[in-house]
């Protein structure tokens, strides 16, 4: 594991963007595994800036996102497809037909998951998988449970996850109860994993994931077994580790 402790969210975002940019520069047809949420948003903003300045070209790259809420269309403002359009895809030259996100509108979970697994295997190896971490240790929407799920599956979101994500939804609007998520096996097959963490609310999960026992009760703990893991975490997210 390569661990960078940085000052704050801004520094985490710049470093993460530099790593993603290097990936695309060195291998223009990279498959990028992308996450949504507050954590990677700053890194995407930085990539957009560098793209506009002419430093980056995404025309040969592909992307595959970790997860999507079940029941939301790609046009819904809180869907992860919409998040990706607004924060990244609308501003760079990645071919839309090579950006993949589970189909939240597919009512049949079996089909939604099979279809997404088909897409993942067709793409081949994910070169760089970007991950945020939930305060409960989830990665993607692989919530704490009894076992590690290998492939794309439909999950019941933990109450704590729905509460944490309620900040993105309009007042009174329900956070969906289920989501489709890439499995732990898919994440572990990535050539390189970049785990990002910012803020004190992630400190306990980060410590347990990197230095606690490997257990499906803390899904991110499986990353201890990844041969090419890079962690970029800000000071607040590292308080438990320093102590
Ligand atoms: C999002 C995802 C989640 C988030 C995690 C942290 O695609 O897979 O695992 O990375 O819930 O969310 P934020 O970054 O909003 O704190």
Coordinates of C-alpha atoms and ligand atoms in Angstrom, one line a residue:
X1 CA 0.0 0.0 0.0
X2 CA 1.2 3.5 -0.8
X3 CA -0.3 6.0 1.7
X4 CA -0.4 9.8 1.2
X5 CA -1.5 11.8 4.1
X6 CA -2.4 15.3 2.8
X7 CA -3.5 18.5 4.4
X8 CA -7.1 18.9 3.3
X9 CA -9.8 18.1 0.8
X10 CA -8.2 20.4 -1.9
X11 CA -4.9 18.7 -1.7
X12 CA -6.5 15.3 -1.7
X13 CA -8.4 16.3 -4.8
X14 CA -5.4 17.7 -6.7
X15 CA -3.3 14.6 -5.9
X16 CA -6.0 12.3 -6.9
X17 CA -6.6 14.2 -10.2
X18 CA -2.9 14.1 -10.9
X19 CA -2.9 10.3 -10.5
X20 CA -5.9 9.9 -12.8
X21 CA -4.4 12.3 -15.3
X22 CA -1.1 10.3 -15.3
X23 CA -3.1 7.2 -15.9
X24 CA -4.8 8.6 -19.0
X25 CA -1.6 10.2 -20.3
X26 CA 0.4 7.0 -20.0
X27 CA -2.4 4.8 -21.3
X28 CA -4.9 6.8 -23.4
X29 CA -7.3 3.9 -23.8
X30 CA -7.5 3.3 -20.0
X31 CA -10.6 1.9 -18.4
X32 CA -11.4 4.1 -15.4
X33 CA -13.5 2.8 -12.6
X34 CA -15.3 5.9 -11.3
X35 CA -17.1 6.7 -8.0
X36 CA -19.6 9.5 -7.2
X37 CA -20.3 11.5 -4.1
X38 CA -18.6 14.3 -2.3
X39 CA -15.2 12.6 -2.2
X40 CA -14.2 12.5 -5.9
X41 CA -16.0 15.7 -6.9
X42 CA -13.0 17.9 -6.4
X43 CA -10.8 15.6 -8.3
X44 CA -13.2 15.6 -11.2
X45 CA -13.3 19.5 -11.1
X46 CA -9.5 19.5 -11.3
X47 CA -9.5 17.1 -14.3
X48 CA -12.0 19.3 -16.1
X49 CA -9.7 22.4 -15.5
X50 CA -6.6 20.5 -16.9
X51 CA -8.7 19.3 -19.8
X52 CA -9.8 22.8 -20.7
X53 CA -6.2 24.0 -20.5
X54 CA -5.4 21.4 -23.1
X55 CA -3.4 19.0 -21.0
X56 CA -5.7 16.0 -21.2
X57 CA -7.4 13.9 -23.8
X58 CA -10.0 11.4 -22.8
X59 CA -11.1 10.5 -26.3
X60 CA -9.9 6.9 -26.1
X61 CA -10.7 6.2 -22.5
X62 CA -13.7 4.3 -21.1
X63 CA -15.3 4.5 -17.7
X64 CA -17.4 2.2 -15.6
X65 CA -19.1 3.5 -12.5
X66 CA -19.5 1.7 -9.2
X67 CA -23.1 2.0 -8.6
X68 CA -26.6 3.5 -9.2
X69 CA -29.8 3.9 -7.2
X70 CA -32.4 1.4 -8.2
X71 CA -35.5 3.1 -9.5
X72 CA -33.8 6.4 -10.6
X73 CA -33.6 7.3 -14.3
X74 CA -30.4 8.8 -15.6
X75 CA -32.2 12.2 -15.8
X76 CA -33.0 12.3 -12.1
X77 CA -30.9 15.0 -10.5
X78 CA -29.7 12.6 -7.8
X79 CA -29.0 9.7 -10.1
X80 CA -25.3 8.8 -10.3
X81 CA -25.5 9.1 -14.1
X82 CA -26.6 12.7 -13.7
X83 CA -23.8 13.3 -11.2
X84 CA -21.2 12.1 -13.6
X85 CA -22.6 14.2 -16.5
X86 CA -22.7 17.3 -14.4
X87 CA -19.3 16.9 -12.7
X88 CA -17.3 15.3 -15.5
X89 CA -18.7 13.9 -18.7
X90 CA -20.4 17.2 -19.9
X91 CA -17.0 18.9 -19.8
X92 CA -14.5 16.5 -21.3
X93 CA -14.2 14.6 -24.5
X94 CA -14.9 11.1 -23.3
X95 CA -17.1 9.3 -25.8
X96 CA -20.5 9.0 -24.0
X97 CA -21.1 5.5 -25.5
X98 CA -18.1 4.3 -23.5
X99 CA -19.3 5.6 -20.1
X100 CA -21.1 2.9 -18.2
X101 CA -23.3 3.1 -15.1
X102 CA -25.8 0.4 -13.9
X103 CA -29.2 1.0 -15.3
X104 CA -31.2 2.2 -12.3
X105 CA -34.4 2.0 -14.3
X106 CA -34.2 -1.7 -15.0
X107 CA -36.8 -3.1 -12.7
X108 CA -35.5 -6.7 -12.9
X109 CA -32.5 -6.8 -10.5
X110 CA -31.3 -10.1 -12.0
X111 CA -31.2 -8.5 -15.5
X112 CA -29.7 -5.2 -14.4
X113 CA -26.8 -7.1 -12.6
X114 CA -26.2 -9.6 -15.4
X115 CA -26.2 -6.8 -18.0
X116 CA -23.7 -4.8 -16.0
X117 CA -21.4 -7.8 -15.4
X118 CA -21.5 -8.4 -19.1
X119 CA -20.3 -4.8 -19.7
X120 CA -17.6 -5.1 -17.1
X121 CA -16.2 -8.3 -18.6
X122 CA -16.3 -6.9 -22.1
X123 CA -14.3 -3.9 -21.0
X124 CA -11.6 -6.2 -19.6
X125 CA -9.5 -5.0 -16.7
X126 CA -10.3 -1.8 -15.0
X127 CA -6.9 0.0 -15.0
X128 CA -7.6 2.4 -12.2
X129 CA -10.5 2.1 -9.8
X130 CA -11.4 5.2 -7.8
X131 CA -13.1 4.7 -4.4
X132 CA -14.6 6.8 -1.7
X133 CA -15.4 5.1 1.6
X134 CA -18.6 5.2 3.6
X135 CA -18.5 6.0 7.3
X136 CA -19.6 2.4 7.8
X137 CA -16.7 1.1 5.7
X138 CA -18.7 0.5 2.5
X139 CA -17.1 0.7 -0.9
X140 CA -19.3 1.1 -3.9
X141 CA -22.6 0.2 -2.3
X142 CA -21.1 -3.0 -0.8
X143 CA -22.6 -2.5 2.7
X144 CA -21.3 -4.3 5.8
X145 CA -22.6 -7.9 5.8
X146 CA -22.0 -11.5 6.2
X147 CA -19.9 -12.1 3.1
X148 CA -18.1 -10.3 0.3
X149 CA -20.2 -10.3 -2.9
X150 CA -18.1 -10.9 -5.9
X151 CA -20.2 -9.5 -8.8
X152 CA -22.8 -6.8 -9.5
X153 CA -25.7 -7.2 -7.1
X154 CA -28.8 -5.4 -5.8
X155 CA -28.3 -4.1 -2.2
X156 CA -30.5 -2.8 0.5
X157 CA -28.9 0.4 1.5
X158 CA -27.9 0.7 5.2
X159 CA -30.0 3.3 7.1
X160 CA -26.7 5.2 7.9
X161 CA -25.9 5.4 4.1
X162 CA -29.4 6.7 3.3
X163 CA -29.1 9.3 6.1
X164 CA -25.6 10.3 4.9
X165 CA -26.8 10.7 1.3
X166 CA -30.0 12.5 2.2
X167 CA -27.9 15.7 2.0
X168 CA -28.0 15.4 -1.8
X169 CA -31.8 15.0 -2.1
X170 CA -34.5 17.7 -2.0
X171 CA -36.3 18.2 1.3
X172 CA -38.8 15.5 1.8
X173 CA -37.6 13.4 -1.1
X174 CA -36.9 9.8 -0.2
X175 CA -33.4 8.4 -0.7
X176 CA -34.0 5.1 -2.6
X177 CA -33.8 2.0 -0.4
X178 CA -31.9 -0.1 -2.9
X179 CA -29.1 0.2 -5.4
X180 CA -27.2 -1.8 -8.0
X181 CA -23.5 -2.0 -7.2
X182 CA -20.4 -3.5 -8.6
X183 CA -19.1 -6.4 -6.5
X184 CA -16.1 -6.6 -4.3
X185 CA -14.6 -9.1 -6.8
X186 CA -14.9 -6.6 -9.6
X187 CA -13.2 -3.9 -7.6
X188 CA -10.4 -6.3 -6.5
X189 CA -9.6 -7.2 -10.1
X190 CA -8.7 -3.6 -10.9
X191 CA -5.1 -3.1 -11.8
X192 CA -4.7 -0.3 -9.4
X193 CA -7.1 1.0 -6.7
X194 CA -7.1 4.6 -5.5
X195 CA -9.0 5.0 -2.2
X196 CA -9.8 8.6 -1.1
X197 CA -11.0 9.8 2.3
X198 CA -11.6 13.2 3.6
X199 CA -13.1 14.4 6.9
X200 CA -13.3 13.2 10.5
X201 CA -16.5 11.2 9.8
X202 CA -14.4 8.8 7.7
X203 CA -11.6 8.4 10.3
X204 CA -12.8 5.3 12.1
X205 CA -13.8 3.5 8.9
X206 CA -10.4 4.3 7.4
X207 CA -8.5 3.0 10.4
X208 CA -10.6 -0.2 10.5
X209 CA -10.3 -0.7 6.8
X210 CA -6.5 -0.4 6.6
X211 CA -5.4 -1.7 9.9
X212 CA -8.2 -3.8 11.4
X213 CA -9.1 -7.4 10.6
X214 CA -10.2 -8.2 7.1
X215 CA -13.9 -8.8 7.4
X216 CA -17.1 -8.3 5.3
X217 CA -18.3 -6.4 8.4
X218 CA -16.0 -3.6 7.1
X219 CA -16.1 -4.1 3.3
X220 CA -13.2 -1.8 2.5
X221 CA -10.9 -4.0 4.7
X222 CA -10.6 -6.3 1.7
X223 CA -8.4 -3.7 0.1
X224 CA -5.6 -4.8 2.4
X225 CA -5.3 -7.7 0.0
X226 CA -5.0 -5.6 -3.1
X227 CA -1.5 -5.7 -4.5
X228 CA -1.6 -2.1 -5.9
X229 CA -3.5 0.1 -3.5
X230 CA -2.9 3.8 -3.2
X231 CA -4.6 5.8 -0.4
X232 CA -4.9 9.6 -0.3
X233 CA -6.5 10.8 2.9
X234 CA -6.6 14.2 4.5
X235 CA -5.5 15.0 8.0
X236 CA -9.0 14.8 9.5
X237 CA -9.6 11.4 8.0
X238 CA -6.3 10.2 9.5
X239 CA -6.8 11.2 13.1
X240 CA -7.5 7.7 14.3
X241 CA -4.5 6.4 12.5
X242 CA -2.1 8.9 13.9
X243 CA -3.3 8.1 17.4
Ligands
LIG1 C1 -20.4 6.3 -4.7 C2 -19.9 5.2 -3.8 C3 -19.9 5.3 -2.3 C4 -19.2 6.6 -1.8 C5 -19.3 6.7 -0.3 C6 -18.7 8.0 0.2 O1 -20.3 6.0 -6.0 O2 -19.6 4.2 -4.3 O3 -19.2 4.2 -1.8 O4 -17.9 6.7 -2.3 O5 -20.6 6.5 0.1 O6 -19.5 9.0 -0.2 P1 -19.1 10.5 -0.1 O7 -17.9 10.7 -1.0 O8 -20.3 11.3 -0.6 O9 -18.7 10.8 1.3

